[in-house]
């Protein structure tokens, strides 16, 4: 089943009709805690995509805190630098809200209703689930498809966010000279990118529990999917900033120097034994604990595969450490693995950066919505 696509009505004139054909060319832009990431995809024919270009621009510390834009000027400048580095003449972008900023709920409505009739039901249901006045939120819905086990109903996804959460990201985009034409949700964008990865799994992951583990700068998100639907979601405070801090303290570096060294190397010989290996062991332990929470709070007692995403997923050997700690087959996310590459993309760099580009890739796929 395809991942629902979310837009927020009333946010921008440009979002009108995005679920119809001919979505304009756009760039996927992910504003995370640590960086702005952009991806431009094109159609290379034969139902294949090509990655035309991508760029990553670090964000100053604390400019984005727990998903909230804390320094609009700093974020806007980073967006502008990232777009300049990207080198694209496309100025339309798809952006995403952090998971914590969005309330989602699936409801059932009778099949055959018009869009206007569904909208009335959505607003009625939203009043029950959203702890704010509807005047304070951007609200949208997407029909997912026939309801499981019922031919008389369809399943509808409701998404709602406080208006200021949307407006902050739109403002950062516009100040940088770009135009937000799609507003999505981090989680759903990453799931869209996962659809490009599931072909790498046995039986394409059918009837299996797949844990997508995203290790961000400050938080790790565990999203367990079964046949394309999320059956469990947990966020816990652990992320790559802990490794950066340990590098700073161990080797007397600034935060910026530690970030560069973490990505590019050049640290003393004792880095692996004293800092990296202990961090990866803790990483594996955190994921094992998260899976135990999944087992104790759901009907399931097995995860078939773990897909690692986020910057820390590119650490050499981290997949083997996680697999050993959890006893679950583990692979590093690369949604670009089966894509053609333009001559502007360096394969080695892309291999390193791919795990952290899941949300940006999922947003870039919105270009092909029909």
mmCIF file of C-alpha atoms in Angstrom:
data_model
loop_
_atom_site.group_PDB
_atom_site.id
_atom_site.type_symbol
_atom_site.label_atom_id
_atom_site.label_comp_id
_atom_site.label_asym_id
_atom_site.label_seq_id
_atom_site.Cartn_x
_atom_site.Cartn_y
_atom_site.Cartn_z
ATOM 1 C CA UNK A 1 0.000 0.000 0.000
ATOM 2 C CA UNK A 2 1.479 3.393 -0.898
ATOM 3 C CA UNK A 3 2.536 5.759 1.868
ATOM 4 C CA UNK A 4 -0.019 8.539 2.431
ATOM 5 C CA UNK A 5 0.991 11.941 1.130
ATOM 6 C CA UNK A 6 0.264 14.859 3.407
ATOM 7 C CA UNK A 7 -0.184 18.502 2.596
ATOM 8 C CA UNK A 8 -1.647 21.159 4.845
ATOM 9 C CA UNK A 9 -4.552 23.043 3.351
ATOM 10 C CA UNK A 10 -4.613 26.729 4.009
ATOM 11 C CA UNK A 11 -0.814 26.970 4.297
ATOM 12 C CA UNK A 12 0.043 28.107 0.798
ATOM 13 C CA UNK A 13 -1.887 28.830 -2.343
ATOM 14 C CA UNK A 14 0.550 26.583 -4.170
ATOM 15 C CA UNK A 15 -0.566 23.436 -2.393
ATOM 16 C CA UNK A 16 -3.969 23.496 -4.050
ATOM 17 C CA UNK A 17 -4.329 20.506 -6.336
ATOM 18 C CA UNK A 18 -1.051 18.850 -5.407
ATOM 19 C CA UNK A 19 -2.735 15.463 -5.345
ATOM 20 C CA UNK A 20 -3.653 15.888 -8.991
ATOM 21 C CA UNK A 21 -1.295 15.297 -11.896
ATOM 22 C CA UNK A 22 1.673 17.443 -12.842
ATOM 23 C CA UNK A 23 3.250 18.332 -9.524
ATOM 24 C CA UNK A 24 5.797 21.012 -10.453
ATOM 25 C CA UNK A 25 9.526 20.176 -10.481
ATOM 26 C CA UNK A 26 10.790 20.533 -6.936
ATOM 27 C CA UNK A 27 13.641 19.851 -4.548
ATOM 28 C CA UNK A 28 13.298 17.802 -1.381
ATOM 29 C CA UNK A 29 14.564 19.863 1.569
ATOM 30 C CA UNK A 30 15.064 18.443 5.053
ATOM 31 C CA UNK A 31 15.765 20.912 7.872
ATOM 32 C CA UNK A 32 17.087 18.695 10.654
ATOM 33 C CA UNK A 33 18.702 19.582 13.968
ATOM 34 C CA UNK A 34 22.224 19.569 12.563
ATOM 35 C CA UNK A 35 21.968 20.384 8.837
ATOM 36 C CA UNK A 36 19.925 21.410 5.824
ATOM 37 C CA UNK A 37 19.833 18.665 3.201
ATOM 38 C CA UNK A 38 18.571 18.990 -0.367
ATOM 39 C CA UNK A 39 17.974 16.386 -3.081
ATOM 40 C CA UNK A 40 16.896 16.819 -6.705
ATOM 41 C CA UNK A 41 15.616 13.739 -8.555
ATOM 42 C CA UNK A 42 14.520 13.263 -12.147
ATOM 43 C CA UNK A 43 12.808 10.531 -14.149
ATOM 44 C CA UNK A 44 15.371 8.516 -16.102
ATOM 45 C CA UNK A 45 12.739 6.368 -17.867
ATOM 46 C CA UNK A 46 11.729 2.725 -17.409
ATOM 47 C CA UNK A 47 10.238 3.627 -14.013
ATOM 48 C CA UNK A 48 13.703 4.553 -12.744
ATOM 49 C CA UNK A 49 14.854 7.669 -10.946
ATOM 50 C CA UNK A 50 18.094 9.570 -11.328
ATOM 51 C CA UNK A 51 19.689 11.670 -8.630
ATOM 52 C CA UNK A 52 20.686 14.902 -10.327
ATOM 53 C CA UNK A 53 22.372 16.586 -7.379
ATOM 54 C CA UNK A 54 22.312 16.835 -3.614
ATOM 55 C CA UNK A 55 23.829 19.097 -0.968
ATOM 56 C CA UNK A 56 24.288 19.207 2.804
ATOM 57 C CA UNK A 57 24.871 22.426 4.730
ATOM 58 C CA UNK A 58 25.614 22.291 8.496
ATOM 59 C CA UNK A 59 23.465 24.393 10.817
ATOM 60 C CA UNK A 60 24.894 26.492 13.652
ATOM 61 C CA UNK A 61 24.399 24.946 17.077
ATOM 62 C CA UNK A 62 20.951 25.455 18.619
ATOM 63 C CA UNK A 63 19.484 27.074 15.496
ATOM 64 C CA UNK A 64 17.031 24.136 15.452
ATOM 65 C CA UNK A 65 16.150 22.673 18.859
ATOM 66 C CA UNK A 66 13.955 19.567 19.182
ATOM 67 C CA UNK A 67 12.602 20.206 15.699
ATOM 68 C CA UNK A 68 11.716 23.846 16.384
ATOM 69 C CA UNK A 69 13.409 26.661 14.472
ATOM 70 C CA UNK A 70 15.124 28.670 17.189
ATOM 71 C CA UNK A 71 17.082 31.090 14.980
ATOM 72 C CA UNK A 72 15.236 31.960 11.788
ATOM 73 C CA UNK A 73 18.090 34.042 10.345
ATOM 74 C CA UNK A 74 20.664 31.281 10.834
ATOM 75 C CA UNK A 75 18.395 28.650 9.294
ATOM 76 C CA UNK A 76 17.481 30.871 6.340
ATOM 77 C CA UNK A 77 21.148 31.572 5.644
ATOM 78 C CA UNK A 78 21.940 27.852 5.777
ATOM 79 C CA UNK A 79 19.049 27.121 3.389
ATOM 80 C CA UNK A 80 20.398 29.738 1.000
ATOM 81 C CA UNK A 81 23.950 28.363 1.166
ATOM 82 C CA UNK A 82 22.669 24.827 0.662
ATOM 83 C CA UNK A 83 20.698 25.814 -2.433
ATOM 84 C CA UNK A 84 23.716 27.666 -3.847
ATOM 85 C CA UNK A 85 25.855 24.587 -3.228
ATOM 86 C CA UNK A 86 23.204 22.426 -4.882
ATOM 87 C CA UNK A 87 23.500 24.479 -8.059
ATOM 88 C CA UNK A 88 19.916 23.968 -9.225
ATOM 89 C CA UNK A 89 17.675 26.546 -10.888
ATOM 90 C CA UNK A 90 14.586 24.912 -9.328
ATOM 91 C CA UNK A 91 13.226 27.055 -6.497
ATOM 92 C CA UNK A 92 10.159 25.028 -5.537
ATOM 93 C CA UNK A 93 10.804 22.844 -2.509
ATOM 94 C CA UNK A 94 9.015 20.157 -0.528
ATOM 95 C CA UNK A 95 9.566 20.553 3.213
ATOM 96 C CA UNK A 96 8.626 18.433 6.209
ATOM 97 C CA UNK A 97 7.566 19.045 9.774
ATOM 98 C CA UNK A 98 9.153 17.082 12.637
ATOM 99 C CA UNK A 99 7.070 14.164 13.856
ATOM 100 C CA UNK A 100 6.455 15.786 17.244
ATOM 101 C CA UNK A 101 4.864 18.820 15.579
ATOM 102 C CA UNK A 102 2.163 16.781 13.842
ATOM 103 C CA UNK A 103 -0.818 14.905 15.214
ATOM 104 C CA UNK A 104 -1.943 12.077 12.950
ATOM 105 C CA UNK A 105 -4.971 9.846 13.258
ATOM 106 C CA UNK A 106 -6.532 7.233 10.993
ATOM 107 C CA UNK A 107 -10.326 7.201 10.778
ATOM 108 C CA UNK A 108 -12.908 5.226 8.823
ATOM 109 C CA UNK A 109 -15.522 6.954 6.684
ATOM 110 C CA UNK A 110 -18.195 5.450 4.433
ATOM 111 C CA UNK A 111 -16.995 4.681 0.915
ATOM 112 C CA UNK A 112 -18.366 6.853 -1.878
ATOM 113 C CA UNK A 113 -18.382 10.177 -0.045
ATOM 114 C CA UNK A 114 -17.389 13.302 -1.954
ATOM 115 C CA UNK A 115 -14.286 15.203 -0.890
ATOM 116 C CA UNK A 116 -16.481 17.890 0.679
ATOM 117 C CA UNK A 117 -18.404 15.271 2.686
ATOM 118 C CA UNK A 118 -15.151 13.681 3.869
ATOM 119 C CA UNK A 119 -13.901 17.117 4.894
ATOM 120 C CA UNK A 120 -16.947 17.618 7.131
ATOM 121 C CA UNK A 121 -16.338 14.263 8.838
ATOM 122 C CA UNK A 122 -12.628 15.003 9.213
ATOM 123 C CA UNK A 123 -13.340 18.283 11.005
ATOM 124 C CA UNK A 124 -15.839 16.556 13.303
ATOM 125 C CA UNK A 125 -13.312 13.822 14.159
ATOM 126 C CA UNK A 126 -10.469 16.332 14.500
ATOM 127 C CA UNK A 127 -12.326 18.159 17.267
ATOM 128 C CA UNK A 128 -12.133 14.955 19.328
ATOM 129 C CA UNK A 129 -8.419 14.251 18.823
ATOM 130 C CA UNK A 130 -6.722 17.644 18.548
ATOM 131 C CA UNK A 131 -6.162 19.511 21.848
ATOM 132 C CA UNK A 132 -6.284 22.939 20.166
ATOM 133 C CA UNK A 133 -8.903 25.072 18.520
ATOM 134 C CA UNK A 134 -9.138 24.264 14.815
ATOM 135 C CA UNK A 135 -8.501 27.985 14.188
ATOM 136 C CA UNK A 136 -4.981 27.455 15.544
ATOM 137 C CA UNK A 137 -4.036 24.505 13.333
ATOM 138 C CA UNK A 138 -3.433 23.564 9.736
ATOM 139 C CA UNK A 139 -5.531 20.481 9.095
ATOM 140 C CA UNK A 140 -5.472 18.112 6.153
ATOM 141 C CA UNK A 141 -6.463 14.589 5.209
ATOM 142 C CA UNK A 142 -5.606 11.940 2.675
ATOM 143 C CA UNK A 143 -7.705 8.935 1.652
ATOM 144 C CA UNK A 144 -5.439 5.892 2.091
ATOM 145 C CA UNK A 145 -7.710 3.282 0.518
ATOM 146 C CA UNK A 146 -10.274 0.602 1.354
ATOM 147 C CA UNK A 147 -10.530 -0.144 5.055
ATOM 148 C CA UNK A 148 -9.080 -3.522 6.087
ATOM 149 C CA UNK A 149 -11.892 -6.040 6.414
ATOM 150 C CA UNK A 150 -14.634 -3.680 5.307
ATOM 151 C CA UNK A 151 -15.837 -2.996 1.790
ATOM 152 C CA UNK A 152 -18.212 -0.299 3.005
ATOM 153 C CA UNK A 153 -15.565 2.028 4.468
ATOM 154 C CA UNK A 154 -12.357 3.742 3.427
ATOM 155 C CA UNK A 155 -9.416 4.611 5.655
ATOM 156 C CA UNK A 156 -8.500 8.295 5.918
ATOM 157 C CA UNK A 157 -5.367 9.792 7.469
ATOM 158 C CA UNK A 158 -5.885 13.072 9.341
ATOM 159 C CA UNK A 159 -2.848 15.294 9.922
ATOM 160 C CA UNK A 160 -2.824 18.485 11.977
ATOM 161 C CA UNK A 161 -0.125 20.897 13.116
ATOM 162 C CA UNK A 162 -0.058 24.199 14.974
ATOM 163 C CA UNK A 163 0.082 26.978 12.386
ATOM 164 C CA UNK A 164 3.261 28.518 13.766
ATOM 165 C CA UNK A 165 5.155 25.221 13.254
ATOM 166 C CA UNK A 166 4.317 25.319 9.563
ATOM 167 C CA UNK A 167 4.841 29.056 9.205
ATOM 168 C CA UNK A 168 8.364 28.941 10.703
ATOM 169 C CA UNK A 169 9.588 26.500 8.068
ATOM 170 C CA UNK A 170 7.790 28.317 5.271
ATOM 171 C CA UNK A 171 9.361 31.599 6.423
ATOM 172 C CA UNK A 172 12.879 30.116 6.510
ATOM 173 C CA UNK A 173 12.308 28.885 2.972
ATOM 174 C CA UNK A 174 10.962 32.160 1.622
ATOM 175 C CA UNK A 175 13.666 34.337 3.218
ATOM 176 C CA UNK A 176 16.192 32.169 1.368
ATOM 177 C CA UNK A 177 14.434 32.954 -1.927
ATOM 178 C CA UNK A 178 12.739 29.568 -2.325
ATOM 179 C CA UNK A 179 9.066 28.577 -2.405
ATOM 180 C CA UNK A 180 7.547 25.787 -0.316
ATOM 181 C CA UNK A 181 4.942 24.036 -2.457
ATOM 182 C CA UNK A 182 4.559 20.858 -0.377
ATOM 183 C CA UNK A 183 4.483 20.429 3.399
ATOM 184 C CA UNK A 184 4.836 16.843 4.583
ATOM 185 C CA UNK A 185 5.854 15.002 7.763
ATOM 186 C CA UNK A 186 9.360 13.630 8.476
ATOM 187 C CA UNK A 187 8.034 10.173 9.279
ATOM 188 C CA UNK A 188 5.937 9.823 6.126
ATOM 189 C CA UNK A 189 8.696 11.212 3.904
ATOM 190 C CA UNK A 190 11.157 8.666 5.323
ATOM 191 C CA UNK A 191 8.622 5.887 4.737
ATOM 192 C CA UNK A 192 8.330 6.970 1.102
ATOM 193 C CA UNK A 193 12.107 6.658 0.756
ATOM 194 C CA UNK A 194 11.958 3.254 2.450
ATOM 195 C CA UNK A 195 9.825 1.982 -0.435
ATOM 196 C CA UNK A 196 12.976 2.293 -2.563
ATOM 197 C CA UNK A 197 14.869 0.099 -0.086
ATOM 198 C CA UNK A 198 12.390 -2.709 0.535
ATOM 199 C CA UNK A 199 13.307 -4.333 -2.798
ATOM 200 C CA UNK A 200 16.684 -5.121 -1.176
ATOM 201 C CA UNK A 201 14.954 -7.317 1.437
ATOM 202 C CA UNK A 202 13.933 -10.987 1.079
ATOM 203 C CA UNK A 203 10.431 -11.152 -0.462
ATOM 204 C CA UNK A 204 10.552 -7.326 -0.485
ATOM 205 C CA UNK A 205 9.747 -7.377 3.226
ATOM 206 C CA UNK A 206 6.247 -8.796 2.688
ATOM 207 C CA UNK A 207 4.542 -9.879 5.938
ATOM 208 C CA UNK A 208 7.689 -9.006 7.881
ATOM 209 C CA UNK A 209 8.388 -6.508 10.660
ATOM 210 C CA UNK A 210 10.946 -3.945 9.507
ATOM 211 C CA UNK A 211 12.418 -1.516 12.048
ATOM 212 C CA UNK A 212 13.583 1.744 10.505
ATOM 213 C CA UNK A 213 15.967 3.194 13.076
ATOM 214 C CA UNK A 214 16.860 6.826 12.453
ATOM 215 C CA UNK A 215 19.653 8.183 14.624
ATOM 216 C CA UNK A 216 19.486 11.959 14.499
ATOM 217 C CA UNK A 217 21.664 14.494 16.279
ATOM 218 C CA UNK A 218 19.737 14.318 19.561
ATOM 219 C CA UNK A 219 17.063 11.622 19.232
ATOM 220 C CA UNK A 220 16.717 8.113 17.858
ATOM 221 C CA UNK A 221 13.388 7.235 16.254
ATOM 222 C CA UNK A 222 12.320 3.618 15.875
ATOM 223 C CA UNK A 223 9.490 3.112 13.390
ATOM 224 C CA UNK A 224 8.418 -0.495 12.850
ATOM 225 C CA UNK A 225 6.633 -1.140 9.562
ATOM 226 C CA UNK A 226 4.601 -4.118 8.468
ATOM 227 C CA UNK A 227 3.468 -4.211 4.836
ATOM 228 C CA UNK A 228 4.075 -0.478 4.491
ATOM 229 C CA UNK A 229 2.096 0.525 7.589
ATOM 230 C CA UNK A 230 3.595 1.805 10.838
ATOM 231 C CA UNK A 231 2.717 -0.508 13.727
ATOM 232 C CA UNK A 232 5.002 0.996 16.379
ATOM 233 C CA UNK A 233 6.793 4.298 16.914
ATOM 234 C CA UNK A 234 9.181 5.276 19.684
ATOM 235 C CA UNK A 235 11.586 8.180 20.146
ATOM 236 C CA UNK A 236 14.372 8.157 22.701
ATOM 237 C CA UNK A 237 17.108 10.661 23.642
ATOM 238 C CA UNK A 238 20.257 9.307 21.991
ATOM 239 C CA UNK A 239 22.035 10.658 18.936
ATOM 240 C CA UNK A 240 25.132 11.598 17.019
ATOM 241 C CA UNK A 241 25.731 14.740 19.060
ATOM 242 C CA UNK A 242 26.884 12.460 21.883
ATOM 243 C CA UNK A 243 29.663 11.133 19.673
ATOM 244 C CA UNK A 244 30.584 14.693 18.665
ATOM 245 C CA UNK A 245 30.754 15.725 22.319
ATOM 246 C CA UNK A 246 32.956 12.750 23.210
ATOM 247 C CA UNK A 247 35.331 13.650 20.347
ATOM 248 C CA UNK A 248 35.451 17.255 21.588
ATOM 249 C CA UNK A 249 36.256 16.235 25.143
ATOM 250 C CA UNK A 250 38.763 13.512 24.261
ATOM 251 C CA UNK A 251 40.782 15.483 21.718
ATOM 252 C CA UNK A 252 40.209 19.114 22.745
ATOM 253 C CA UNK A 253 38.374 20.154 19.578
ATOM 254 C CA UNK A 254 35.614 22.680 18.943
ATOM 255 C CA UNK A 255 32.172 21.398 18.030
ATOM 256 C CA UNK A 256 32.715 22.331 14.377
ATOM 257 C CA UNK A 257 36.122 20.629 14.273
ATOM 258 C CA UNK A 258 34.693 17.517 15.915
ATOM 259 C CA UNK A 259 31.837 17.342 13.391
ATOM 260 C CA UNK A 260 34.258 17.589 10.460
ATOM 261 C CA UNK A 261 36.575 14.985 11.980
ATOM 262 C CA UNK A 262 33.666 12.633 12.641
ATOM 263 C CA UNK A 263 32.732 12.720 8.952
ATOM 264 C CA UNK A 264 36.128 13.023 7.287
ATOM 265 C CA UNK A 265 38.543 11.249 9.607
ATOM 266 C CA UNK A 266 41.990 12.433 10.631
ATOM 267 C CA UNK A 267 41.589 11.738 14.351
ATOM 268 C CA UNK A 268 44.361 10.125 16.459
ATOM 269 C CA UNK A 269 44.891 6.364 16.373
ATOM 270 C CA UNK A 270 43.149 5.802 19.706
ATOM 271 C CA UNK A 271 39.871 7.293 18.385
ATOM 272 C CA UNK A 272 38.411 3.913 17.444
ATOM 273 C CA UNK A 273 39.279 2.070 20.655
ATOM 274 C CA UNK A 274 38.621 4.894 23.115
ATOM 275 C CA UNK A 275 35.663 6.714 21.527
ATOM 276 C CA UNK A 276 34.105 5.165 18.405
ATOM 277 C CA UNK A 277 33.809 1.518 19.473
ATOM 278 C CA UNK A 278 32.270 2.302 22.909
ATOM 279 C CA UNK A 279 29.817 4.682 21.222
ATOM 280 C CA UNK A 280 28.762 2.027 18.704
ATOM 281 C CA UNK A 281 28.289 -0.524 21.489
ATOM 282 C CA UNK A 282 26.020 1.950 23.286
ATOM 283 C CA UNK A 283 24.243 2.547 19.981
ATOM 284 C CA UNK A 284 23.570 -1.182 19.601
ATOM 285 C CA UNK A 285 22.374 -1.424 23.201
ATOM 286 C CA UNK A 286 19.931 1.484 22.727
ATOM 287 C CA UNK A 287 18.409 -0.201 19.675
ATOM 288 C CA UNK A 288 18.143 -3.540 21.496
ATOM 289 C CA UNK A 289 16.283 -1.779 24.321
ATOM 290 C CA UNK A 290 13.950 -0.093 21.852
ATOM 291 C CA UNK A 291 13.087 -3.454 20.310
ATOM 292 C CA UNK A 292 12.327 -4.864 23.754
ATOM 293 C CA UNK A 293 9.828 -2.036 24.268
ATOM 294 C CA UNK A 294 8.284 -3.014 20.923
ATOM 295 C CA UNK A 295 7.942 -6.653 21.953
ATOM 296 C CA UNK A 296 6.414 -5.868 25.352
ATOM 297 C CA UNK A 297 3.913 -3.303 24.043
ATOM 298 C CA UNK A 298 2.644 -5.081 20.901
ATOM 299 C CA UNK A 299 1.458 -8.532 19.869
ATOM 300 C CA UNK A 300 4.739 -9.174 18.034
ATOM 301 C CA UNK A 301 7.846 -10.921 19.340
ATOM 302 C CA UNK A 302 10.077 -10.613 16.306
ATOM 303 C CA UNK A 303 11.725 -7.991 14.093
ATOM 304 C CA UNK A 304 12.936 -9.438 10.805
ATOM 305 C CA UNK A 305 15.199 -6.616 9.627
ATOM 306 C CA UNK A 306 16.657 -3.361 10.915
ATOM 307 C CA UNK A 307 17.277 -0.489 8.483
ATOM 308 C CA UNK A 308 19.676 2.112 9.903
ATOM 309 C CA UNK A 309 19.361 5.740 8.803
ATOM 310 C CA UNK A 310 20.748 9.060 9.990
ATOM 311 C CA UNK A 311 24.331 10.270 10.025
ATOM 312 C CA UNK A 312 25.555 7.648 12.513
ATOM 313 C CA UNK A 313 24.398 4.851 10.196
ATOM 314 C CA UNK A 314 27.428 5.657 8.019
ATOM 315 C CA UNK A 315 29.905 4.834 10.816
ATOM 316 C CA UNK A 316 32.113 1.973 9.579
ATOM 317 C CA UNK A 317 30.944 -1.349 10.995
ATOM 318 C CA UNK A 318 27.960 0.008 12.922
ATOM 319 C CA UNK A 319 25.572 -2.350 11.099
ATOM 320 C CA UNK A 320 27.594 -5.361 12.266
ATOM 321 C CA UNK A 321 27.613 -4.077 15.855
ATOM 322 C CA UNK A 322 23.821 -3.585 15.830
ATOM 323 C CA UNK A 323 23.229 -6.987 14.215
ATOM 324 C CA UNK A 324 25.405 -8.684 16.855
ATOM 325 C CA UNK A 325 23.719 -6.875 19.747
ATOM 326 C CA UNK A 326 20.139 -7.405 18.526
ATOM 327 C CA UNK A 327 20.564 -10.708 16.640
ATOM 328 C CA UNK A 328 18.567 -9.135 13.786
ATOM 329 C CA UNK A 329 19.711 -8.745 10.180
ATOM 330 C CA UNK A 330 20.801 -5.111 9.829
ATOM 331 C CA UNK A 331 21.448 -2.994 6.749
ATOM 332 C CA UNK A 332 22.374 0.633 6.188
ATOM 333 C CA UNK A 333 19.732 2.689 4.393
ATOM 334 C CA UNK A 334 20.544 3.758 0.842
ATOM 335 C CA UNK A 335 17.421 4.880 -1.047
ATOM 336 C CA UNK A 336 19.619 5.811 -4.025
ATOM 337 C CA UNK A 337 21.088 2.310 -4.489
ATOM 338 C CA UNK A 338 19.111 1.540 -7.654
ATOM 339 C CA UNK A 339 19.105 5.054 -9.087
ATOM 340 C CA UNK A 340 21.111 6.381 -11.990
ATOM 341 C CA UNK A 341 23.631 9.065 -11.000
ATOM 342 C CA UNK A 342 24.274 12.291 -12.853
ATOM 343 C CA UNK A 343 27.874 13.333 -13.432
ATOM 344 C CA UNK A 344 27.429 15.925 -10.664
ATOM 345 C CA UNK A 345 27.161 13.206 -8.011
ATOM 346 C CA UNK A 346 30.231 11.455 -6.621
ATOM 347 C CA UNK A 347 29.348 7.815 -5.833
ATOM 348 C CA UNK A 348 31.719 7.536 -2.857
ATOM 349 C CA UNK A 349 30.345 10.686 -1.231
ATOM 350 C CA UNK A 350 26.768 9.597 -1.880
ATOM 351 C CA UNK A 351 27.418 6.215 -0.269
ATOM 352 C CA UNK A 352 28.581 8.022 2.877
ATOM 353 C CA UNK A 353 25.759 10.550 2.931
ATOM 354 C CA UNK A 354 22.825 8.365 1.794
ATOM 355 C CA UNK A 355 21.710 7.162 5.269
ATOM 356 C CA UNK A 356 21.146 10.752 6.395
ATOM 357 C CA UNK A 357 19.165 11.669 3.260
ATOM 358 C CA UNK A 358 16.047 9.542 3.805
ATOM 359 C CA UNK A 359 13.685 12.433 4.562
ATOM 360 C CA UNK A 360 15.117 14.661 1.816
ATOM 361 C CA UNK A 361 14.833 11.789 -0.680
ATOM 362 C CA UNK A 362 11.251 11.048 0.324
ATOM 363 C CA UNK A 363 10.391 14.727 -0.134
ATOM 364 C CA UNK A 364 12.117 14.827 -3.534
ATOM 365 C CA UNK A 365 9.884 11.926 -4.613
ATOM 366 C CA UNK A 366 6.877 14.249 -4.266
ATOM 367 C CA UNK A 367 7.908 15.608 -7.681
ATOM 368 C CA UNK A 368 6.417 12.460 -9.179
ATOM 369 C CA UNK A 369 3.041 12.550 -7.408
ATOM 370 C CA UNK A 370 0.202 12.007 -9.843
#
